[in-house]
CSV table of C-alpha atoms in Angstrom, one decimal:
chain,number,residue,atom,x,y,z
A,1,MET,CA,188.0,72.0,213.7
A,2,ALA,CA,184.5,71.8,215.1
A,3,TRP,CA,181.9,74.3,213.9
A,4,ARG,CA,181.0,77.0,216.4
A,5,PRO,CA,178.2,79.5,216.0
A,6,SER,CA,179.0,83.1,215.8
A,7,PRO,CA,178.3,85.3,218.9
A,8,PRO,CA,174.8,86.8,218.8
A,9,ALA,CA,176.1,90.4,218.6
A,10,THR,CA,178.2,89.7,215.4
A,11,VAL,CA,176.7,91.1,212.2
A,12,ALA,CA,177.8,89.4,209.0
A,13,PRO,CA,179.1,91.8,206.3
A,14,SER,CA,176.9,92.4,203.3
A,15,PRO,CA,177.6,90.2,200.2
A,16,HIS,CA,178.6,93.4,198.3
A,17,ARG,CA,181.0,94.5,201.0
A,18,ALA,CA,182.5,91.0,201.3
A,19,ALA,CA,183.0,90.9,197.5
A,20,ARG,CA,184.8,94.3,197.5
A,21,ALA,CA,187.1,93.1,200.3
A,22,HIS,CA,187.9,89.9,198.5
A,23,ARG,CA,188.7,91.8,195.2
A,24,ALA,CA,190.9,94.3,197.1
A,25,GLY,CA,192.8,91.4,198.8
A,26,ALA,CA,193.4,89.7,195.5
A,27,ARG,CA,194.8,92.9,194.0
A,28,THR,CA,197.1,93.4,196.9
A,29,ALA,CA,198.4,89.8,196.8
A,30,SER,CA,198.9,89.9,193.0
A,31,SER,CA,201.0,93.1,193.2
A,32,LEU,CA,203.7,91.5,195.3
A,33,ALA,CA,205.5,90.0,192.3
A,34,PRO,CA,205.1,90.1,188.5
A,35,HIS,CA,203.4,86.9,187.2
A,36,LEU,CA,203.2,85.6,183.6
A,37,THR,CA,200.1,85.9,181.5
A,38,SER,CA,197.5,83.1,181.6
A,39,PRO,CA,197.7,80.3,179.0
A,40,GLY,CA,196.1,80.6,175.7
A,41,PRO,CA,195.5,78.5,172.6
A,42,ALA,CA,198.0,78.1,169.8
A,43,ARG,CA,198.3,81.2,167.6
A,44,GLY,CA,195.7,82.0,165.0
A,45,LEU,CA,192.8,80.1,166.7
A,46,PRO,CA,189.9,81.4,168.8
A,47,GLU,CA,190.5,82.0,172.5
A,48,GLU,CA,187.5,79.8,173.5
A,49,SER,CA,186.7,76.7,171.4
A,50,THR,CA,183.2,75.9,170.4
A,51,VAL,CA,183.8,72.3,171.5
A,52,SER,CA,184.0,71.3,175.1
A,53,GLY,CA,183.2,68.2,177.1
A,54,LEU,CA,184.1,64.7,176.0
A,55,ASP,CA,180.6,63.6,175.0
A,56,HIS,CA,180.2,66.7,172.8
A,57,PHE,CA,183.7,66.3,171.4
A,58,ASN,CA,183.0,62.7,170.5
A,59,ALA,CA,179.8,63.7,168.7
A,60,GLN,CA,181.2,66.5,166.6
A,61,PRO,CA,182.0,66.2,162.8
A,62,SER,CA,185.6,65.3,162.1
A,63,ASP,CA,186.5,68.7,160.8
A,64,THR,CA,185.0,70.5,163.7
A,65,ALA,CA,186.8,68.3,166.2
A,66,ALA,CA,190.1,68.6,164.4
A,67,HIS,CA,189.8,72.4,164.3
A,68,ALA,CA,189.1,72.5,168.1
A,69,LEU,CA,192.2,70.3,168.7
A,70,LEU,CA,194.4,72.8,166.8
A,71,ALA,CA,193.9,75.1,169.8
A,72,CYS,CA,195.8,72.6,171.9
A,73,CYS,CA,198.6,71.7,169.4
A,74,GLY,CA,199.2,73.4,166.1
A,75,SER,CA,200.1,70.3,164.2
A,76,ARG,CA,197.4,69.4,161.7
A,77,ARG,CA,198.4,65.7,161.7
A,78,TRP,CA,198.2,65.6,165.5
A,79,ALA,CA,194.7,67.1,165.4
A,80,ARG,CA,193.4,64.9,162.6
A,81,ARG,CA,194.8,61.8,164.3
A,82,LEU,CA,193.0,62.5,167.6
A,83,ALA,CA,189.8,63.4,165.8
A,84,GLY,CA,190.0,60.3,163.7
A,85,HIS,CA,190.3,57.9,166.7
A,86,ARG,CA,187.0,59.0,168.4
A,87,PRO,CA,185.0,58.1,170.3
A,88,TYR,CA,187.1,58.0,173.5
A,89,PRO,CA,185.6,56.2,176.5
A,90,ASP,CA,187.0,58.8,179.0
A,91,VAL,CA,189.3,61.8,179.2
A,92,ALA,CA,192.2,59.7,180.4
A,93,ALA,CA,192.1,57.7,177.2
A,94,LEU,CA,192.0,60.9,175.1
A,95,LEU,CA,195.0,62.3,177.0
A,96,ALA,CA,196.9,59.1,176.6
A,97,ALA,CA,196.2,59.2,172.8
A,98,ALA,CA,197.3,62.8,172.8
A,99,ASP,CA,200.6,61.9,174.4
A,100,GLU,CA,201.2,59.1,171.9
A,101,ALA,CA,200.5,61.5,169.0
A,102,SER,CA,202.9,64.0,170.5
A,103,TYR,CA,205.6,61.4,170.7
A,104,ASP,CA,205.1,60.5,167.1
A,105,LEU,CA,205.4,64.1,165.7
A,106,SER,CA,207.8,64.2,162.8
A,107,PRO,CA,210.3,67.1,162.5
A,108,ALA,CA,207.9,68.8,160.1
A,109,ASP,CA,204.9,68.3,162.4
A,110,LEU,CA,206.9,69.7,165.3
A,111,ALA,CA,208.0,72.7,163.3
A,112,GLU,CA,204.4,73.4,162.3
A,113,ALA,CA,203.2,73.2,165.9
A,114,LEU,CA,206.0,75.4,167.3
A,115,ALA,CA,205.4,78.0,164.6
A,116,ARG,CA,201.9,78.6,166.2
A,117,GLU,CA,203.3,79.1,169.6
A,118,SER,CA,204.6,82.3,171.3
A,119,ALA,CA,206.7,83.1,174.3
A,120,PRO,CA,205.2,83.8,177.7
A,121,GLY,CA,204.7,87.5,178.4
A,122,LEU,CA,203.6,89.7,181.3
A,123,PRO,CA,200.1,91.0,181.8
A,124,GLY,CA,199.3,94.6,180.8
A,125,LEU,CA,202.3,94.7,178.4
A,126,PRO,CA,202.4,93.5,174.8
A,127,LEU,CA,203.9,90.1,174.1
A,128,PRO,CA,207.0,89.7,171.9
A,129,ARG,CA,205.9,89.9,168.3
A,130,ALA,CA,206.0,87.0,165.8
A,131,ARG,CA,208.3,87.5,162.8
A,132,SER,CA,205.3,88.3,160.6
A,133,GLY,CA,204.2,91.0,163.0
A,134,GLU,CA,201.2,89.1,164.2
A,135,GLU,CA,200.7,88.8,168.0
A,136,ARG,CA,200.8,85.2,169.1
A,137,GLN,CA,199.2,83.4,172.1
A,138,PRO,CA,201.3,82.8,175.2
A,139,ALA,CA,203.0,79.4,175.1
A,140,LEU,CA,202.7,78.3,178.7
A,141,ALA,CA,200.1,76.3,180.5
A,142,GLY,CA,198.6,76.3,184.0
A,143,PRO,CA,195.2,77.0,185.6
A,144,ARG,CA,193.6,79.8,183.6
A,145,ASP,CA,193.3,82.2,186.5
A,146,SER,CA,196.3,81.2,188.5
A,147,CYS,CA,199.1,83.0,186.7
A,148,CYS,CA,197.7,86.5,187.2
A,149,GLY,CA,196.0,86.4,190.6
A,150,SER,CA,192.6,87.6,189.5
A,151,GLY,CA,193.0,86.5,185.9
A,152,ARG,CA,192.5,90.0,184.5
A,153,PRO,CA,195.1,91.8,182.4
A,154,ASP,CA,195.3,94.6,185.0
A,155,ALA,CA,196.0,92.2,187.9
A,156,VAL,CA,199.7,93.3,187.9
A,157,PRO,CA,200.3,97.1,187.4
A,158,ALA,CA,202.0,97.4,184.1
A,159,ARG,CA,203.9,100.6,185.1
A,160,ARG,CA,205.7,99.3,188.1
A,161,PRO,CA,209.5,99.5,187.5
A,162,GLY,CA,210.0,95.9,188.5
A,163,VAL,CA,207.4,94.7,186.0
A,164,LEU,CA,208.9,96.8,183.2
A,165,ALA,CA,212.4,95.5,184.0
A,166,ALA,CA,211.1,91.9,184.1
A,167,HIS,CA,209.4,92.4,180.8
A,168,THR,CA,212.6,93.9,179.2
A,169,ALA,CA,214.6,90.8,180.4
A,170,LEU,CA,211.9,88.5,179.0
A,171,ARG,CA,211.9,90.2,175.6
A,172,ALA,CA,215.7,90.1,175.4
A,173,ALA,CA,215.9,86.4,176.3
A,174,HIS,CA,213.0,85.5,174.0
A,175,ALA,CA,214.6,87.3,171.1
A,176,ALA,CA,217.9,85.5,171.7
A,177,TYR,CA,216.2,82.2,171.9
A,178,GLU,CA,214.2,82.7,168.7
A,179,SER,CA,217.2,83.9,166.9
A,180,ARG,CA,219.2,80.8,167.9
A,181,PHE,CA,216.5,78.2,167.4
A,182,GLY,CA,214.1,79.7,164.9
A,183,HIS,CA,210.9,79.3,167.0
A,184,ALA,CA,209.3,80.7,170.2
A,185,PHE,CA,210.4,79.5,173.6
A,186,VAL,CA,207.8,77.1,175.0
A,187,ILE,CA,207.4,76.0,178.5
A,188,CYS,CA,204.7,74.3,180.6
A,189,LEU,CA,204.1,75.8,184.0
A,190,ASP,CA,201.6,73.3,185.4
A,191,GLY,CA,202.4,72.7,189.0
A,192,VAL,CA,204.6,75.9,189.3
A,193,ASP,CA,203.6,78.4,191.9
A,194,PRO,CA,202.4,81.6,190.0
A,195,ALA,CA,204.6,83.7,192.2
A,196,GLU,CA,207.7,81.7,191.0
A,197,SER,CA,206.6,81.4,187.3
A,198,LEU,CA,208.8,84.4,186.1
A,199,ASP,CA,211.9,83.0,187.8
A,200,HIS,CA,211.1,79.5,186.4
A,201,VAL,CA,210.8,80.9,182.8
A,202,LEU,CA,214.0,83.0,183.0
A,203,ALA,CA,215.9,80.1,184.5
A,204,GLY,CA,214.6,77.8,181.7
A,205,LEU,CA,215.6,80.3,179.1
A,206,ARG,CA,219.2,80.7,180.4
A,207,THR,CA,219.6,76.9,180.5
A,208,ARG,CA,218.1,76.1,177.2
A,209,LEU,CA,220.0,78.9,175.3
A,210,GLY,CA,223.1,76.8,175.9
A,211,HIS,CA,221.6,73.7,174.3
A,212,GLU,CA,222.7,72.5,170.9
A,213,PRO,CA,219.8,72.6,168.4
A,214,GLU,CA,219.2,68.8,168.4
A,215,LYS,CA,219.0,68.7,172.2
A,216,GLU,CA,216.7,71.8,172.3
A,217,ARG,CA,214.3,70.2,169.8
A,218,VAL,CA,213.9,67.3,172.2
A,219,VAL,CA,213.3,69.6,175.1
A,220,ALA,CA,210.9,71.8,173.2
A,221,ALA,CA,209.0,68.8,171.9
A,222,GLU,CA,208.5,67.6,175.5
A,223,GLU,CA,207.3,71.0,176.7
A,224,LEU,CA,204.9,71.1,173.7
A,225,ARG,CA,203.5,67.7,174.7
A,226,ARG,CA,202.8,68.9,178.2
A,227,LEU,CA,201.3,72.2,176.9
A,228,SER,CA,199.0,70.3,174.5
A,229,ARG,CA,198.0,67.8,177.2
A,230,GLY,CA,197.1,70.7,179.6
A,231,ARG,CA,195.1,72.6,177.0
A,232,LEU,CA,193.3,69.4,176.0
A,233,ALA,CA,192.3,68.6,179.6
A,234,ARG,CA,190.9,72.1,180.0
A,235,LEU,CA,189.1,71.9,176.7
A,236,MET,CA,187.4,68.7,177.9
A,237,ALA,CA,186.5,70.1,181.4
């Protein structure tokens, strides 16, 4: 569409008024449906890594790089392997190496990584607790601010009956899954519309609860690979 100048009589709104209107619109849109919390690193690691950017990552000491990678995947062998193969010429090469390392995880490596994960939760309400009583990071991936509208914990009112019911359903499904398989439910939400993320997770839980343990380990490993890849791409951004 060709650009057309505004009529002379039109007065542009002030930047402060426009910002307030934008925030109000974001809150209204985010209240239409409960969304899942934004992605976080694997449990027990800082929310924001001190390593970012490929050049900086390539230049870090091995221990520092490996520690940063643990926020992407909780397997120490996975992290040491990627750190040990530096420098990488570009992010695509690093992501390809991460995929290869994920495919090569042993059962013990996979169990270690899954032990650091937690199930997706809803904003404004506590996540399901780990068996040790520690709160874990949400095991889902997607653009950091896309799952909750504004990206703030209060983007979805926690006291809405629909949100509370959804949270109750999630807690029950997560508990059943962890009881059956011994680890948190992990799922990657890259490419999923945030408004559909809750339905996507609940459908995944219903389907995967019917898996035999061997089949579910294969599915969980693939979801963990995708989670690790997404976190690593964001770390390098």
